[in-house]
PDB file of C-alpha atoms in Angstrom:
ATOM      1  CA  UNK A 551     104.948  88.101 143.437  1.00 48.00           C
ATOM      2  CA  UNK A 552     101.628  86.509 142.584  1.00 48.00           C
ATOM      3  CA  UNK A 553      99.598  89.204 144.741  1.00 49.00           C
ATOM      4  CA  UNK A 554     101.820  92.212 142.897  1.00 40.00           C
ATOM      5  CA  UNK A 555     100.838  90.794 139.514  1.00 41.00           C
ATOM      6  CA  UNK A 556      97.245  90.431 140.829  1.00 37.00           C
ATOM      7  CA  UNK A 557      97.206  93.766 142.084  1.00 36.00           C
ATOM      8  CA  UNK A 558      98.667  95.410 138.954  1.00 37.00           C
ATOM      9  CA  UNK A 559      95.926  93.328 136.917  1.00 38.00           C
ATOM     10  CA  UNK A 560      93.286  95.140 139.539  1.00 33.00           C
ATOM     11  CA  UNK A 561      94.369  98.371 139.114  1.00 39.00           C
ATOM     12  CA  UNK A 562      94.517  98.488 135.280  1.00 38.00           C
ATOM     13  CA  UNK A 563      90.968  97.049 135.422  1.00 37.00           C
ATOM     14  CA  UNK A 564      89.868  99.521 137.548  1.00 35.00           C
ATOM     15  CA  UNK A 565      91.365 101.937 135.341  1.00 41.00           C
ATOM     16  CA  UNK A 566      89.967 101.069 132.038  1.00 42.00           C
ATOM     17  CA  UNK A 567      86.279 101.031 133.769  1.00 42.00           C
ATOM     18  CA  UNK A 568      87.034 104.504 135.264  1.00 52.00           C
ATOM     19  CA  UNK A 569      87.721 105.750 131.769  1.00 76.00           C
ATOM     20  CA  UNK A 570      85.558 106.599 128.965  1.00 84.00           C
ATOM     21  CA  UNK A 571      86.113 104.062 126.018  1.00 89.00           C
ATOM     22  CA  UNK A 572      84.347 104.038 122.753  1.00 91.00           C
ATOM     23  CA  UNK A 573      83.437 101.576 120.107  1.00 94.00           C
ATOM     24  CA  UNK A 574      82.317 102.392 116.246  1.00 95.00           C
ATOM     25  CA  UNK A 575      80.132 100.179 114.152  1.00 95.00           C
ATOM     26  CA  UNK A 576      79.619 101.210 110.956  1.00 94.00           C
ATOM     27  CA  UNK A 577      76.680  99.776 108.211  1.00 94.00           C
ATOM     28  CA  UNK A 578      75.785 101.369 104.477  1.00 94.00           C
ATOM     29  CA  UNK A 579      72.225 100.855 103.454  1.00 94.00           C
ATOM     30  CA  UNK A 580      70.317 100.779  99.916  1.00 92.00           C
ATOM     31  CA  UNK A 581      71.820 100.710  96.620  1.00 88.00           C
ATOM     32  CA  UNK A 582      73.076 102.842  93.618  1.00 89.00           C
ATOM     33  CA  UNK A 583      74.172 106.523  94.032  1.00 93.00           C
ATOM     34  CA  UNK A 584      71.958 107.096  97.104  1.00 94.00           C
ATOM     35  CA  UNK A 585      73.107 105.659 100.379  1.00 95.00           C
ATOM     36  CA  UNK A 586      72.989 106.109 104.093  1.00 96.00           C
ATOM     37  CA  UNK A 587      75.927 105.280 106.049  1.00 96.00           C
ATOM     38  CA  UNK A 588      74.803 104.821 109.482  1.00 96.00           C
ATOM     39  CA  UNK A 589      77.226 105.348 112.708  1.00 96.00           C
ATOM     40  CA  UNK A 590      76.765 103.156 115.885  1.00 96.00           C
ATOM     41  CA  UNK A 591      78.530 104.406 118.776  1.00 95.00           C
ATOM     42  CA  UNK A 592      79.008 102.579 121.730  1.00 95.00           C
ATOM     43  CA  UNK A 593      80.825 104.103 124.966  1.00 93.00           C
ATOM     44  CA  UNK A 594      81.588 102.501 128.509  1.00 88.00           C
ATOM     45  CA  UNK A 595      82.851 104.396 131.427  1.00 81.00           C
ATOM     46  CA  UNK A 596      80.170 107.030 130.776  1.00 79.00           C
ATOM     47  CA  UNK A 597      78.593 107.241 134.746  1.00 76.00           C
ATOM     48  CA  UNK A 598      77.870 110.924 135.409  1.00 75.00           C
ATOM     49  CA  UNK A 599      80.293 112.375 132.787  1.00 78.00           C
ATOM     50  CA  UNK A 600      78.892 115.008 130.617  1.00 86.00           C
ATOM     51  CA  UNK A 601      80.327 115.439 127.285  1.00 91.00           C
ATOM     52  CA  UNK A 602      79.813 116.248 123.837  1.00 94.00           C
ATOM     53  CA  UNK A 603      81.082 114.122 120.745  1.00 95.00           C
ATOM     54  CA  UNK A 604      82.080 114.947 117.582  1.00 96.00           C
ATOM     55  CA  UNK A 605      82.676 112.573 114.657  1.00 97.00           C
ATOM     56  CA  UNK A 606      85.011 114.109 111.815  1.00 97.00           C
ATOM     57  CA  UNK A 607      84.438 112.128 108.684  1.00 96.00           C
ATOM     58  CA  UNK A 608      86.685 112.766 105.419  1.00 95.00           C
ATOM     59  CA  UNK A 609      85.061 112.133 101.974  1.00 94.00           C
ATOM     60  CA  UNK A 610      87.061 111.533  98.896  1.00 94.00           C
ATOM     61  CA  UNK A 611      86.059 113.463  95.449  1.00 94.00           C
ATOM     62  CA  UNK A 612      84.036 110.687  94.390  1.00 94.00           C
ATOM     63  CA  UNK A 613      81.325 111.323  97.298  1.00 94.00           C
ATOM     64  CA  UNK A 614      79.256 114.382  98.474  1.00 95.00           C
ATOM     65  CA  UNK A 615      76.484 115.376 100.632  1.00 95.00           C
ATOM     66  CA  UNK A 616      73.666 117.571  99.822  1.00 94.00           C
ATOM     67  CA  UNK A 617      73.717 120.543 102.416  1.00 92.00           C
ATOM     68  CA  UNK A 618      70.292 121.681 101.462  1.00 92.00           C
ATOM     69  CA  UNK A 619      69.244 117.821 102.303  1.00 95.00           C
ATOM     70  CA  UNK A 620      71.164 117.986 105.810  1.00 94.00           C
ATOM     71  CA  UNK A 621      69.522 121.512 106.604  1.00 92.00           C
ATOM     72  CA  UNK A 622      65.989 120.074 106.270  1.00 93.00           C
ATOM     73  CA  UNK A 623      67.008 117.119 108.402  1.00 94.00           C
ATOM     74  CA  UNK A 624      68.629 119.531 111.022  1.00 92.00           C
ATOM     75  CA  UNK A 625      65.412 121.470 111.103  1.00 90.00           C
ATOM     76  CA  UNK A 626      63.719 118.313 112.389  1.00 91.00           C
ATOM     77  CA  UNK A 627      65.838 117.299 114.892  1.00 91.00           C
ATOM     78  CA  UNK A 628      67.791 114.247 113.034  1.00 93.00           C
ATOM     79  CA  UNK A 629      70.686 115.136 112.552  1.00 95.00           C
ATOM     80  CA  UNK A 630      73.566 117.819 113.714  1.00 95.00           C
ATOM     81  CA  UNK A 631      76.220 118.411 111.131  1.00 95.00           C
ATOM     82  CA  UNK A 632      78.501 121.330 109.979  1.00 96.00           C
ATOM     83  CA  UNK A 633      80.042 121.263 106.387  1.00 95.00           C
ATOM     84  CA  UNK A 634      82.517 124.354 106.467  1.00 92.00           C
ATOM     85  CA  UNK A 635      81.789 124.693 102.401  1.00 90.00           C
ATOM     86  CA  UNK A 636      79.330 124.840  99.927  1.00 88.00           C
ATOM     87  CA  UNK A 637      79.130 121.370  98.141  1.00 91.00           C
ATOM     88  CA  UNK A 638      78.365 121.604  94.331  1.00 92.00           C
ATOM     89  CA  UNK A 639      76.405 118.292  93.933  1.00 92.00           C
ATOM     90  CA  UNK A 640      76.781 119.039  90.128  1.00 92.00           C
ATOM     91  CA  UNK A 641      80.298 118.245  89.644  1.00 92.00           C
ATOM     92  CA  UNK A 642      81.397 115.073  88.795  1.00 92.00           C
ATOM     93  CA  UNK A 643      83.850 113.090  90.271  1.00 91.00           C
ATOM     94  CA  UNK A 644      86.786 114.253  87.867  1.00 91.00           C
ATOM     95  CA  UNK A 645      86.410 117.931  88.795  1.00 93.00           C
ATOM     96  CA  UNK A 646      84.998 117.636  92.982  1.00 93.00           C
ATOM     97  CA  UNK A 647      87.751 117.985  95.912  1.00 93.00           C
ATOM     98  CA  UNK A 648      87.594 115.774  98.820  1.00 94.00           C
ATOM     99  CA  UNK A 649      86.418 117.441 101.737  1.00 94.00           C
ATOM    100  CA  UNK A 650      85.049 116.936 105.657  1.00 95.00           C
ATOM    101  CA  UNK A 651      82.139 116.970 107.613  1.00 96.00           C
ATOM    102  CA  UNK A 652      81.306 116.933 111.279  1.00 97.00           C
ATOM    103  CA  UNK A 653      78.803 115.511 112.774  1.00 97.00           C
ATOM    104  CA  UNK A 654      78.166 116.320 117.017  1.00 97.00           C
ATOM    105  CA  UNK A 655      75.746 114.352 119.604  1.00 96.00           C
ATOM    106  CA  UNK A 656      76.039 114.122 123.383  1.00 94.00           C
ATOM    107  CA  UNK A 657      78.018 111.002 124.453  1.00 93.00           C
ATOM    108  CA  UNK A 658      75.730 108.483 126.488  1.00 92.00           C
ATOM    109  CA  UNK A 659      75.832 104.666 126.509  1.00 93.00           C
ATOM    110  CA  UNK A 660      74.912 104.260 122.674  1.00 95.00           C
ATOM    111  CA  UNK A 661      74.467 106.662 120.170  1.00 95.00           C
ATOM    112  CA  UNK A 662      73.064 106.181 116.443  1.00 97.00           C
ATOM    113  CA  UNK A 663      73.433 108.321 113.322  1.00 96.00           C
ATOM    114  CA  UNK A 664      72.346 108.442 110.134  1.00 96.00           C
ATOM    115  CA  UNK A 665      73.748 110.189 107.324  1.00 96.00           C
ATOM    116  CA  UNK A 666      72.797 110.639 103.782  1.00 96.00           C
ATOM    117  CA  UNK A 667      75.509 110.354 101.063  1.00 96.00           C
ATOM    118  CA  UNK A 668      75.744 110.265  97.793  1.00 96.00           C
ATOM    119  CA  UNK A 669      78.034 109.382  94.976  1.00 95.00           C
ATOM    120  CA  UNK A 670      79.523 111.479  91.732  1.00 94.00           C
ATOM    121  CA  UNK A 671      79.501 110.095  88.392  1.00 91.00           C
ATOM    122  CA  UNK A 672      82.574 109.084  87.166  1.00 88.00           C
ATOM    123  CA  UNK A 673      84.328 109.573  83.958  1.00 84.00           C
ATOM    124  CA  UNK A 674      83.746 106.658  80.977  1.00 82.00           C
ATOM    125  CA  UNK A 675      86.627 104.060  81.132  1.00 80.00           C
ATOM    126  CA  UNK A 676      87.318 100.939  80.122  1.00 79.00           C
ATOM    127  CA  UNK A 677      86.430  99.634  83.890  1.00 81.00           C
ATOM    128  CA  UNK A 678      82.898  98.663  84.326  1.00 85.00           C
ATOM    129  CA  UNK A 679      82.627  99.507  88.272  1.00 88.00           C
ATOM    130  CA  UNK A 680      84.803 101.941  90.357  1.00 89.00           C
ATOM    131  CA  UNK A 681      85.926 100.889  94.019  1.00 91.00           C
ATOM    132  CA  UNK A 682      85.122 103.925  96.535  1.00 93.00           C
ATOM    133  CA  UNK A 683      86.153 103.527 100.225  1.00 92.00           C
ATOM    134  CA  UNK A 684      84.921 104.962 102.968  1.00 91.00           C
ATOM    135  CA  UNK A 685      87.130 105.632 105.882  1.00 91.00           C
ATOM    136  CA  UNK A 686      86.178 105.519 109.408  1.00 93.00           C
ATOM    137  CA  UNK A 687      85.748 108.749 111.062  1.00 95.00           C
ATOM    138  CA  UNK A 688      87.653 110.224 113.634  1.00 95.00           C
ATOM    139  CA  UNK A 689      86.158 110.844 117.426  1.00 95.00           C
ATOM    140  CA  UNK A 690      86.369 113.872 119.417  1.00 96.00           C
ATOM    141  CA  UNK A 691      84.896 114.823 122.640  1.00 94.00           C
ATOM    142  CA  UNK A 692      84.453 117.608 124.808  1.00 92.00           C
ATOM    143  CA  UNK A 693      83.819 116.868 128.350  1.00 88.00           C
ATOM    144  CA  UNK A 694      82.411 120.083 131.338  1.00 81.00           C
ATOM    145  CA  UNK A 695      84.288 120.119 134.378  1.00 69.00           C
ATOM    146  CA  UNK A 696      87.982 118.887 135.313  1.00 52.00           C
ATOM    147  CA  UNK A 697      87.186 115.980 137.170  1.00 52.00           C
ATOM    148  CA  UNK A 698      85.556 114.548 134.034  1.00 53.00           C
ATOM    149  CA  UNK A 699      88.268 115.516 131.805  1.00 54.00           C
ATOM    150  CA  UNK A 700      90.997 113.512 133.897  1.00 54.00           C
ATOM    151  CA  UNK A 701      89.099 110.413 133.105  1.00 57.00           C
ATOM    152  CA  UNK A 702      89.808 110.825 129.382  1.00 64.00           C
ATOM    153  CA  UNK A 703      92.449 108.771 127.871  1.00 70.00           C
ATOM    154  CA  UNK A 704      93.050 111.215 124.986  1.00 68.00           C
ATOM    155  CA  UNK A 705      95.930 111.117 122.202  1.00 73.00           C
ATOM    156  CA  UNK A 706      95.767 114.954 121.859  1.00 82.00           C
ATOM    157  CA  UNK A 707      94.056 118.212 121.906  1.00 90.00           C
ATOM    158  CA  UNK A 708      92.545 119.865 118.684  1.00 93.00           C
ATOM    159  CA  UNK A 709      91.159 122.822 117.533  1.00 95.00           C
ATOM    160  CA  UNK A 710      87.808 122.288 115.425  1.00 96.00           C
ATOM    161  CA  UNK A 711      84.352 123.581 115.033  1.00 95.00           C
ATOM    162  CA  UNK A 712      81.679 124.016 118.165  1.00 95.00           C
ATOM    163  CA  UNK A 713      78.593 122.263 118.473  1.00 94.00           C
ATOM    164  CA  UNK A 714      76.985 125.576 117.842  1.00 93.00           C
ATOM    165  CA  UNK A 715      78.346 125.478 114.035  1.00 93.00           C
ATOM    166  CA  UNK A 716      75.504 122.747 113.645  1.00 93.00           C
ATOM    167  CA  UNK A 717      73.071 125.578 113.964  1.00 92.00           C
ATOM    168  CA  UNK A 718      74.230 127.589 110.699  1.00 91.00           C
ATOM    169  CA  UNK A 719      72.134 127.156 107.683  1.00 89.00           C
ATOM    170  CA  UNK A 720      73.662 130.214 105.535  1.00 86.00           C
ATOM    171  CA  UNK A 721      76.394 129.710 103.278  1.00 83.00           C
ATOM    172  CA  UNK A 722      77.228 133.055 103.560  1.00 85.00           C
ATOM    173  CA  UNK A 723      77.958 132.686 106.981  1.00 88.00           C
ATOM    174  CA  UNK A 724      79.790 129.029 107.066  1.00 87.00           C
ATOM    175  CA  UNK A 725      83.222 130.461 108.348  1.00 86.00           C
ATOM    176  CA  UNK A 726      81.839 132.191 110.977  1.00 88.00           C
ATOM    177  CA  UNK A 727      81.949 128.829 113.157  1.00 92.00           C
ATOM    178  CA  UNK A 728      83.450 129.309 116.458  1.00 94.00           C
ATOM    179  CA  UNK A 729      85.977 127.221 117.188  1.00 95.00           C
ATOM    180  CA  UNK A 730      86.457 124.858 120.586  1.00 93.00           C
ATOM    181  CA  UNK A 731      88.997 122.236 122.134  1.00 94.00           C
ATOM    182  CA  UNK A 732      88.544 118.732 121.433  1.00 95.00           C
ATOM    183  CA  UNK A 733      89.898 115.630 122.629  1.00 92.00           C
ATOM    184  CA  UNK A 734      91.036 112.844 120.241  1.00 93.00           C
ATOM    185  CA  UNK A 735      89.440 109.466 121.412  1.00 91.00           C
ATOM    186  CA  UNK A 736      90.444 106.033 120.033  1.00 90.00           C
ATOM    187  CA  UNK A 737      88.066 103.579 119.582  1.00 91.00           C
ATOM    188  CA  UNK A 738      88.432 100.648 121.053  1.00 89.00           C
ATOM    189  CA  UNK A 739      87.973  98.335 118.366  1.00 90.00           C
ATOM    190  CA  UNK A 740      88.930  98.382 114.780  1.00 85.00           C
ATOM    191  CA  UNK A 741      86.070  99.763 112.664  1.00 82.00           C
ATOM    192  CA  UNK A 742      85.288  98.381 109.192  1.00 80.00           C
ATOM    193  CA  UNK A 743      86.226 100.160 106.275  1.00 85.00           C
ATOM    194  CA  UNK A 744      83.035 100.404 104.059  1.00 89.00           C
ATOM    195  CA  UNK A 745      83.799  99.446 100.137  1.00 90.00           C
ATOM    196  CA  UNK A 746      81.037 100.582  97.508  1.00 91.00           C
ATOM    197  CA  UNK A 747      81.069  99.932  93.897  1.00 90.00           C
ATOM    198  CA  UNK A 748      79.479 102.212  91.457  1.00 89.00           C
ATOM    199  CA  UNK A 749      78.927 101.574  88.066  1.00 88.00           C
ATOM    200  CA  UNK A 750      80.997 103.535  85.367  1.00 86.00           C
ATOM    201  CA  UNK A 751      80.105 104.275  81.418  1.00 74.00           C
ATOM    202  CA  UNK A 752      82.375 102.196  79.126  1.00 66.00           C
ATOM    203  CA  UNK A 753      84.294 104.680  77.177  1.00 63.00           C
ATOM    204  CA  UNK A 754      84.467 101.911  74.497  1.00 61.00           C
ATOM    205  CA  UNK A 755      80.701 103.058  73.646  1.00 63.00           C
ATOM    206  CA  UNK A 756      81.383 106.539  73.357  1.00 63.00           C
ATOM    207  CA  UNK A 757      81.693 106.568  69.461  1.00 69.00           C
ATOM    208  CA  UNK A 758      78.038 105.117  69.025  1.00 70.00           C
ATOM    209  CA  UNK A 759      76.514 106.476  72.105  1.00 72.00           C
ATOM    210  CA  UNK A 760      77.184 110.253  71.271  1.00 72.00           C
ATOM    211  CA  UNK A 761      75.895 110.300  67.430  1.00 82.00           C
ATOM    212  CA  UNK A 762      72.866 108.039  68.737  1.00 81.00           C
ATOM    213  CA  UNK A 763      71.828 110.219  71.425  1.00 85.00           C
ATOM    214  CA  UNK A 764      72.576 113.782  69.284  1.00 88.00           C
ATOM    215  CA  UNK A 765      70.284 111.736  66.368  1.00 87.00           C
ATOM    216  CA  UNK A 766      67.345 111.063  69.331  1.00 90.00           C
ATOM    217  CA  UNK A 767      67.687 114.560  70.572  1.00 91.00           C
ATOM    218  CA  UNK A 768      66.980 115.936  67.058  1.00 91.00           C
ATOM    219  CA  UNK A 769      63.843 113.454  66.569  1.00 92.00           C
ATOM    220  CA  UNK A 770      62.511 114.362  69.842  1.00 90.00           C
ATOM    221  CA  UNK A 771      63.078 118.402  68.877  1.00 92.00           C
ATOM    222  CA  UNK A 772      61.496 118.294  65.981  1.00 92.00           C
ATOM    223  CA  UNK A 773      58.407 116.326  66.780  1.00 91.00           C
ATOM    224  CA  UNK A 774      57.712 118.498  69.640  1.00 90.00           C
ATOM    225  CA  UNK A 775      58.000 121.374  67.000  1.00 91.00           C
ATOM    226  CA  UNK A 776      55.448 119.990  64.910  1.00 88.00           C
ATOM    227  CA  UNK A 777      53.202 119.084  68.029  1.00 88.00           C
ATOM    228  CA  UNK A 778      53.428 122.759  69.106  1.00 88.00           C
ATOM    229  CA  UNK A 779      52.746 124.267  65.692  1.00 86.00           C
ATOM    230  CA  UNK A 780      49.993 121.618  64.725  1.00 81.00           C
ATOM    231  CA  UNK A 781      48.334 122.601  68.152  1.00 81.00           C
ATOM    232  CA  UNK A 782      48.467 126.521  67.362  1.00 75.00           C
ATOM    233  CA  UNK A 783      46.969 126.252  64.154  1.00 74.00           C
ATOM    234  CA  UNK A 784      43.928 124.088  65.378  1.00 76.00           C
ATOM    235  CA  UNK A 785      43.679 126.782  68.564  1.00 76.00           C
ATOM    236  CA  UNK A 786      43.902 129.840  65.994  1.00 71.00           C
ATOM    237  CA  UNK A 787      40.946 128.389  64.266  1.00 70.00           C
ATOM    238  CA  UNK A 788      38.489 127.668  67.316  1.00 70.00           C
ATOM    239  CA  UNK A 789      39.017 131.660  67.866  1.00 65.00           C
ATOM    240  CA  UNK A 790      38.470 132.248  64.429  1.00 62.00           C
TER     241      UNK A 790
END
């Protein structure tokens, strides 16, 4: 009986060592409305496996990524990302929509990805801060060779953009991305959900802020007109 239990435990240990397993650690850096999310992925059982990975990150309407910024980072080989739509960076949170972002890399023992993120402005309210949560991404892998595919403990197969979609820079061609089969791979640990507090304008100050803003704008405009007219007269005198 004891020998059977030891044999079973040994088989389980060998199976876990042979299969690909993953760990995700998320951190957020900087402060304010412009920050960086850092993903650290650690893999066990890689061996000679040749696999690509994809992180599918869901973003709430209160956040956005600057696609122009990501394009520049891709040109310098600092990130491989694909956003299937044009992100309007000017919209407030109340008028924006949630969206998905895809991050691609090659599976190795440790993978580090830094993603610049930004927070949208919220409508004024009675609260001083708005709490925004960044959920952990979903991991998918794509391995080459039937022998390596058998070592994956996948929870399902899904169709998502191929790694080549990260090379699409033209907004008009975002819908032309090719799709591939990806195997979903659960993390061996429970990733931490990141929570961020973003300041919100005080709605009680609206009656004061609006007239004060209009008044200051008018005073500034009149002063600029005065300077322009005065400078114009001085230049005309010199020309005469």
